[in-house]
Amino acid sequence: MQLNTIQPAAGAKHAKRRVGRGIGSGLGKTAGRGHKGQKSRAGGYHKVGFEGGQMPLQRRLPKRGFKSASLKFNAEVNLDDLQALVADEIDLMTLKAVGLVPELTKNAKVILSGSISRKITLKGVGATAGAKAAIEAAGGSVA
């Protein structure tokens, strides 16, 4: 290999489209813009969803629903999941390490789903009233 023989991969480079440069180019006269109308003129275009003055679809339909932006930062953990863990002291980092909650999670909450029979200590992790009662009944604590 020599510096003067190096070439880009086949198809990696292609000629720029030169419009309005005569009949022979295939893009002369109207330069691929068709005849007349707003789209043929310089600076003539409209916003996305514009329907020529008719009330656009996104404004004709009713607004509906809501999705919280903070949803991806909150996670729920079942009591069954905690029962399966080997650690006795459980915090957010422990839950992330074993993959029970996603890495983005900032707040985790234990919910009353399933049962727990061993003593655990929750630190920095929330719990519903029912889950807290179940953990304390098993001899654990929620800090």
PDB file of C-alpha atoms in Angstrom:
ATOM      1  CA  MET A   1       0.000   0.000   0.000  1.00  0.00           C
ATOM      2  CA  GLN A   2       1.175   3.498  -0.852  1.00  0.00           C
ATOM      3  CA  LEU A   3      -0.255   6.899  -0.016  1.00  0.00           C
ATOM      4  CA  ASN A   4      -0.999   7.658  -3.652  1.00  0.00           C
ATOM      5  CA  THR A   5      -3.052   4.460  -4.078  1.00  0.00           C
ATOM      6  CA  ILE A   6      -5.383   4.868  -1.070  1.00  0.00           C
ATOM      7  CA  GLN A   7      -9.008   5.271  -2.131  1.00  0.00           C
ATOM      8  CA  PRO A   8     -12.307   5.550  -0.257  1.00  0.00           C
ATOM      9  CA  ALA A   9     -14.594   2.504  -0.279  1.00  0.00           C
ATOM     10  CA  ALA A  10     -16.731   2.024  -3.381  1.00  0.00           C
ATOM     11  CA  GLY A  11     -19.949   4.035  -3.053  1.00  0.00           C
ATOM     12  CA  ALA A  12     -18.708   6.054  -0.067  1.00  0.00           C
ATOM     13  CA  LYS A  13     -18.381   9.239  -2.113  1.00  0.00           C
ATOM     14  CA  HIS A  14     -20.893  10.499  -4.638  1.00  0.00           C
ATOM     15  CA  ALA A  15     -21.252  13.663  -6.701  1.00  0.00           C
ATOM     16  CA  LYS A  16     -23.337  16.498  -5.231  1.00  0.00           C
ATOM     17  CA  ARG A  17     -26.643  17.131  -6.998  1.00  0.00           C
ATOM     18  CA  ARG A  18     -26.197  20.229  -9.166  1.00  0.00           C
ATOM     19  CA  VAL A  19     -29.613  21.647  -9.966  1.00  0.00           C
ATOM     20  CA  GLY A  20     -30.514  24.345 -12.484  1.00  0.00           C
ATOM     21  CA  ARG A  21     -27.485  23.746 -14.691  1.00  0.00           C
ATOM     22  CA  GLY A  22     -29.096  23.067 -18.056  1.00  0.00           C
ATOM     23  CA  ILE A  23     -31.103  20.399 -19.855  1.00  0.00           C
ATOM     24  CA  GLY A  24     -28.251  17.900 -20.058  1.00  0.00           C
ATOM     25  CA  SER A  25     -27.962  17.574 -16.294  1.00  0.00           C
ATOM     26  CA  GLY A  26     -31.518  16.237 -16.028  1.00  0.00           C
ATOM     27  CA  LEU A  27     -32.238  18.866 -13.384  1.00  0.00           C
ATOM     28  CA  GLY A  28     -32.428  22.012 -15.504  1.00  0.00           C
ATOM     29  CA  LYS A  29     -35.233  24.562 -15.901  1.00  0.00           C
ATOM     30  CA  THR A  30     -37.469  23.929 -12.849  1.00  0.00           C
ATOM     31  CA  ALA A  31     -34.616  22.143 -11.018  1.00  0.00           C
ATOM     32  CA  GLY A  32     -36.749  19.254  -9.780  1.00  0.00           C
ATOM     33  CA  ARG A  33     -39.344  21.535  -8.181  1.00  0.00           C
ATOM     34  CA  GLY A  34     -42.162  20.957 -10.656  1.00  0.00           C
ATOM     35  CA  HIS A  35     -44.307  23.856 -11.927  1.00  0.00           C
ATOM     36  CA  LYS A  36     -45.666  26.778  -9.888  1.00  0.00           C
ATOM     37  CA  GLY A  37     -47.076  26.576  -6.381  1.00  0.00           C
ATOM     38  CA  GLN A  38     -45.709  27.358  -2.952  1.00  0.00           C
ATOM     39  CA  LYS A  39     -43.147  24.558  -2.938  1.00  0.00           C
ATOM     40  CA  SER A  40     -41.589  25.748  -6.202  1.00  0.00           C
ATOM     41  CA  ARG A  41     -40.753  29.218  -4.904  1.00  0.00           C
ATOM     42  CA  ALA A  42     -37.741  30.426  -2.931  1.00  0.00           C
ATOM     43  CA  GLY A  43     -38.511  30.610   0.781  1.00  0.00           C
ATOM     44  CA  GLY A  44     -41.926  29.097   0.154  1.00  0.00           C
ATOM     45  CA  TYR A  45     -42.704  26.344   2.576  1.00  0.00           C
ATOM     46  CA  HIS A  46     -44.927  25.709   5.567  1.00  0.00           C
ATOM     47  CA  LYS A  47     -44.755  24.094   8.970  1.00  0.00           C
ATOM     48  CA  VAL A  48     -45.118  20.368   9.569  1.00  0.00           C
ATOM     49  CA  GLY A  49     -48.761  19.356   9.763  1.00  0.00           C
ATOM     50  CA  PHE A  50     -49.997  22.384   7.766  1.00  0.00           C
ATOM     51  CA  GLU A  51     -53.051  21.448   5.695  1.00  0.00           C
ATOM     52  CA  GLY A  52     -53.477  24.516   3.524  1.00  0.00           C
ATOM     53  CA  GLY A  53     -55.428  26.487   6.110  1.00  0.00           C
ATOM     54  CA  GLN A  54     -57.779  23.644   7.025  1.00  0.00           C
ATOM     55  CA  MET A  55     -57.773  22.881  10.763  1.00  0.00           C
ATOM     56  CA  PRO A  56     -54.896  20.386  11.073  1.00  0.00           C
ATOM     57  CA  LEU A  57     -55.437  16.883  12.396  1.00  0.00           C
ATOM     58  CA  GLN A  58     -53.435  17.428  15.592  1.00  0.00           C
ATOM     59  CA  ARG A  59     -55.763  20.332  16.458  1.00  0.00           C
ATOM     60  CA  ARG A  60     -58.974  18.571  15.428  1.00  0.00           C
ATOM     61  CA  LEU A  61     -58.400  15.660  17.801  1.00  0.00           C
ATOM     62  CA  PRO A  62     -58.909  16.047  21.568  1.00  0.00           C
ATOM     63  CA  LYS A  63     -55.966  16.237  23.947  1.00  0.00           C
ATOM     64  CA  ARG A  64     -55.826  13.074  25.982  1.00  0.00           C
ATOM     65  CA  GLY A  65     -53.662  11.453  28.625  1.00  0.00           C
ATOM     66  CA  PHE A  66     -50.523  12.347  30.499  1.00  0.00           C
ATOM     67  CA  LYS A  67     -47.202  10.596  31.048  1.00  0.00           C
ATOM     68  CA  SER A  68     -45.078  11.794  33.913  1.00  0.00           C
ATOM     69  CA  ALA A  69     -41.522  12.819  33.033  1.00  0.00           C
ATOM     70  CA  SER A  70     -40.325  11.502  36.394  1.00  0.00           C
ATOM     71  CA  LEU A  71     -41.748   8.027  35.729  1.00  0.00           C
ATOM     72  CA  LYS A  72     -38.412   6.650  34.505  1.00  0.00           C
ATOM     73  CA  PHE A  73     -36.712   7.622  37.776  1.00  0.00           C
ATOM     74  CA  ASN A  74     -39.161   5.727  40.025  1.00  0.00           C
ATOM     75  CA  ALA A  75     -39.276   1.962  40.505  1.00  0.00           C
ATOM     76  CA  GLU A  76     -41.274  -0.618  42.435  1.00  0.00           C
ATOM     77  CA  VAL A  77     -39.959  -3.757  44.133  1.00  0.00           C
ATOM     78  CA  ASN A  78     -42.042  -6.725  45.330  1.00  0.00           C
ATOM     79  CA  LEU A  79     -41.653  -8.424  48.687  1.00  0.00           C
ATOM     80  CA  ASP A  80     -40.984 -11.695  46.811  1.00  0.00           C
ATOM     81  CA  ASP A  81     -37.972 -10.048  45.147  1.00  0.00           C
ATOM     82  CA  LEU A  82     -36.586  -8.985  48.541  1.00  0.00           C
ATOM     83  CA  GLN A  83     -37.151 -12.503  49.918  1.00  0.00           C
ATOM     84  CA  ALA A  84     -34.887 -13.895  47.157  1.00  0.00           C
ATOM     85  CA  LEU A  85     -32.019 -11.465  47.932  1.00  0.00           C
ATOM     86  CA  VAL A  86     -29.101 -12.650  50.067  1.00  0.00           C
ATOM     87  CA  ALA A  87     -28.353  -9.221  51.598  1.00  0.00           C
ATOM     88  CA  ASP A  88     -29.940  -8.347  54.949  1.00  0.00           C
ATOM     89  CA  GLU A  89     -29.403  -4.597  54.595  1.00  0.00           C
ATOM     90  CA  ILE A  90     -31.044  -3.309  51.425  1.00  0.00           C
ATOM     91  CA  ASP A  91     -30.542   0.113  49.855  1.00  0.00           C
ATOM     92  CA  LEU A  92     -30.890   1.559  46.345  1.00  0.00           C
ATOM     93  CA  MET A  93     -27.367   0.544  45.315  1.00  0.00           C
ATOM     94  CA  THR A  94     -28.035  -3.074  46.319  1.00  0.00           C
ATOM     95  CA  LEU A  95     -31.225  -3.147  44.243  1.00  0.00           C
ATOM     96  CA  LYS A  96     -29.367  -1.699  41.221  1.00  0.00           C
ATOM     97  CA  ALA A  97     -26.486  -4.165  41.640  1.00  0.00           C
ATOM     98  CA  VAL A  98     -28.769  -7.222  41.484  1.00  0.00           C
ATOM     99  CA  GLY A  99     -30.832  -5.720  38.639  1.00  0.00           C
ATOM    100  CA  LEU A 100     -34.164  -5.340  40.429  1.00  0.00           C
ATOM    101  CA  VAL A 101     -34.371  -1.654  39.465  1.00  0.00           C
ATOM    102  CA  PRO A 102     -32.925   0.154  36.406  1.00  0.00           C
ATOM    103  CA  GLU A 103     -29.706   2.169  36.657  1.00  0.00           C
ATOM    104  CA  LEU A 104     -31.592   5.470  36.137  1.00  0.00           C
ATOM    105  CA  THR A 105     -33.714   4.926  39.255  1.00  0.00           C
ATOM    106  CA  LYS A 106     -33.574   7.628  41.923  1.00  0.00           C
ATOM    107  CA  ASN A 107     -36.491   6.476  44.099  1.00  0.00           C
ATOM    108  CA  ALA A 108     -37.522   2.896  44.820  1.00  0.00           C
ATOM    109  CA  LYS A 109     -40.526   1.708  46.796  1.00  0.00           C
ATOM    110  CA  VAL A 110     -41.355  -1.720  48.168  1.00  0.00           C
ATOM    111  CA  ILE A 111     -44.954  -2.761  47.529  1.00  0.00           C
ATOM    112  CA  LEU A 112     -47.058  -5.422  49.241  1.00  0.00           C
ATOM    113  CA  SER A 113     -46.949  -8.091  46.563  1.00  0.00           C
ATOM    114  CA  GLY A 114     -45.972 -11.551  47.711  1.00  0.00           C
ATOM    115  CA  SER A 115     -44.659 -12.326  51.184  1.00  0.00           C
ATOM    116  CA  ILE A 116     -41.501 -12.096  53.234  1.00  0.00           C
ATOM    117  CA  SER A 117     -40.422 -14.388  56.048  1.00  0.00           C
ATOM    118  CA  ARG A 118     -36.884 -13.247  56.816  1.00  0.00           C
ATOM    119  CA  LYS A 119     -35.503 -10.236  58.655  1.00  0.00           C
ATOM    120  CA  ILE A 120     -34.353  -7.390  56.401  1.00  0.00           C
ATOM    121  CA  THR A 121     -33.490  -3.725  56.910  1.00  0.00           C
ATOM    122  CA  LEU A 122     -34.500  -1.153  54.307  1.00  0.00           C
ATOM    123  CA  LYS A 123     -32.334   1.972  54.091  1.00  0.00           C
ATOM    124  CA  GLY A 124     -33.223   4.848  51.762  1.00  0.00           C
ATOM    125  CA  VAL A 125     -35.915   2.766  50.090  1.00  0.00           C
ATOM    126  CA  GLY A 126     -39.582   3.606  50.599  1.00  0.00           C
ATOM    127  CA  ALA A 127     -42.305   1.122  51.446  1.00  0.00           C
ATOM    128  CA  THR A 128     -46.083   1.180  51.295  1.00  0.00           C
ATOM    129  CA  ALA A 129     -48.005   0.861  54.565  1.00  0.00           C
ATOM    130  CA  GLY A 130     -48.832  -2.798  53.884  1.00  0.00           C
ATOM    131  CA  ALA A 131     -45.256  -3.671  52.868  1.00  0.00           C
ATOM    132  CA  LYS A 132     -43.869  -1.924  55.961  1.00  0.00           C
ATOM    133  CA  ALA A 133     -46.233  -3.910  58.189  1.00  0.00           C
ATOM    134  CA  ALA A 134     -45.202  -7.202  56.505  1.00  0.00           C
ATOM    135  CA  ILE A 135     -41.470  -6.420  56.885  1.00  0.00           C
ATOM    136  CA  GLU A 136     -41.869  -5.481  60.557  1.00  0.00           C
ATOM    137  CA  ALA A 137     -43.985  -8.608  61.184  1.00  0.00           C
ATOM    138  CA  ALA A 138     -41.060 -10.672  59.835  1.00  0.00           C
ATOM    139  CA  GLY A 139     -38.716  -8.950  62.323  1.00  0.00           C
ATOM    140  CA  GLY A 140     -37.232  -6.428  59.917  1.00  0.00           C
ATOM    141  CA  SER A 141     -37.245  -2.644  59.890  1.00  0.00           C
ATOM    142  CA  VAL A 142     -37.788   0.245  57.487  1.00  0.00           C
ATOM    143  CA  ALA A 143     -35.428   3.183  58.016  1.00  0.00           C
TER     144      ALA A 143
END
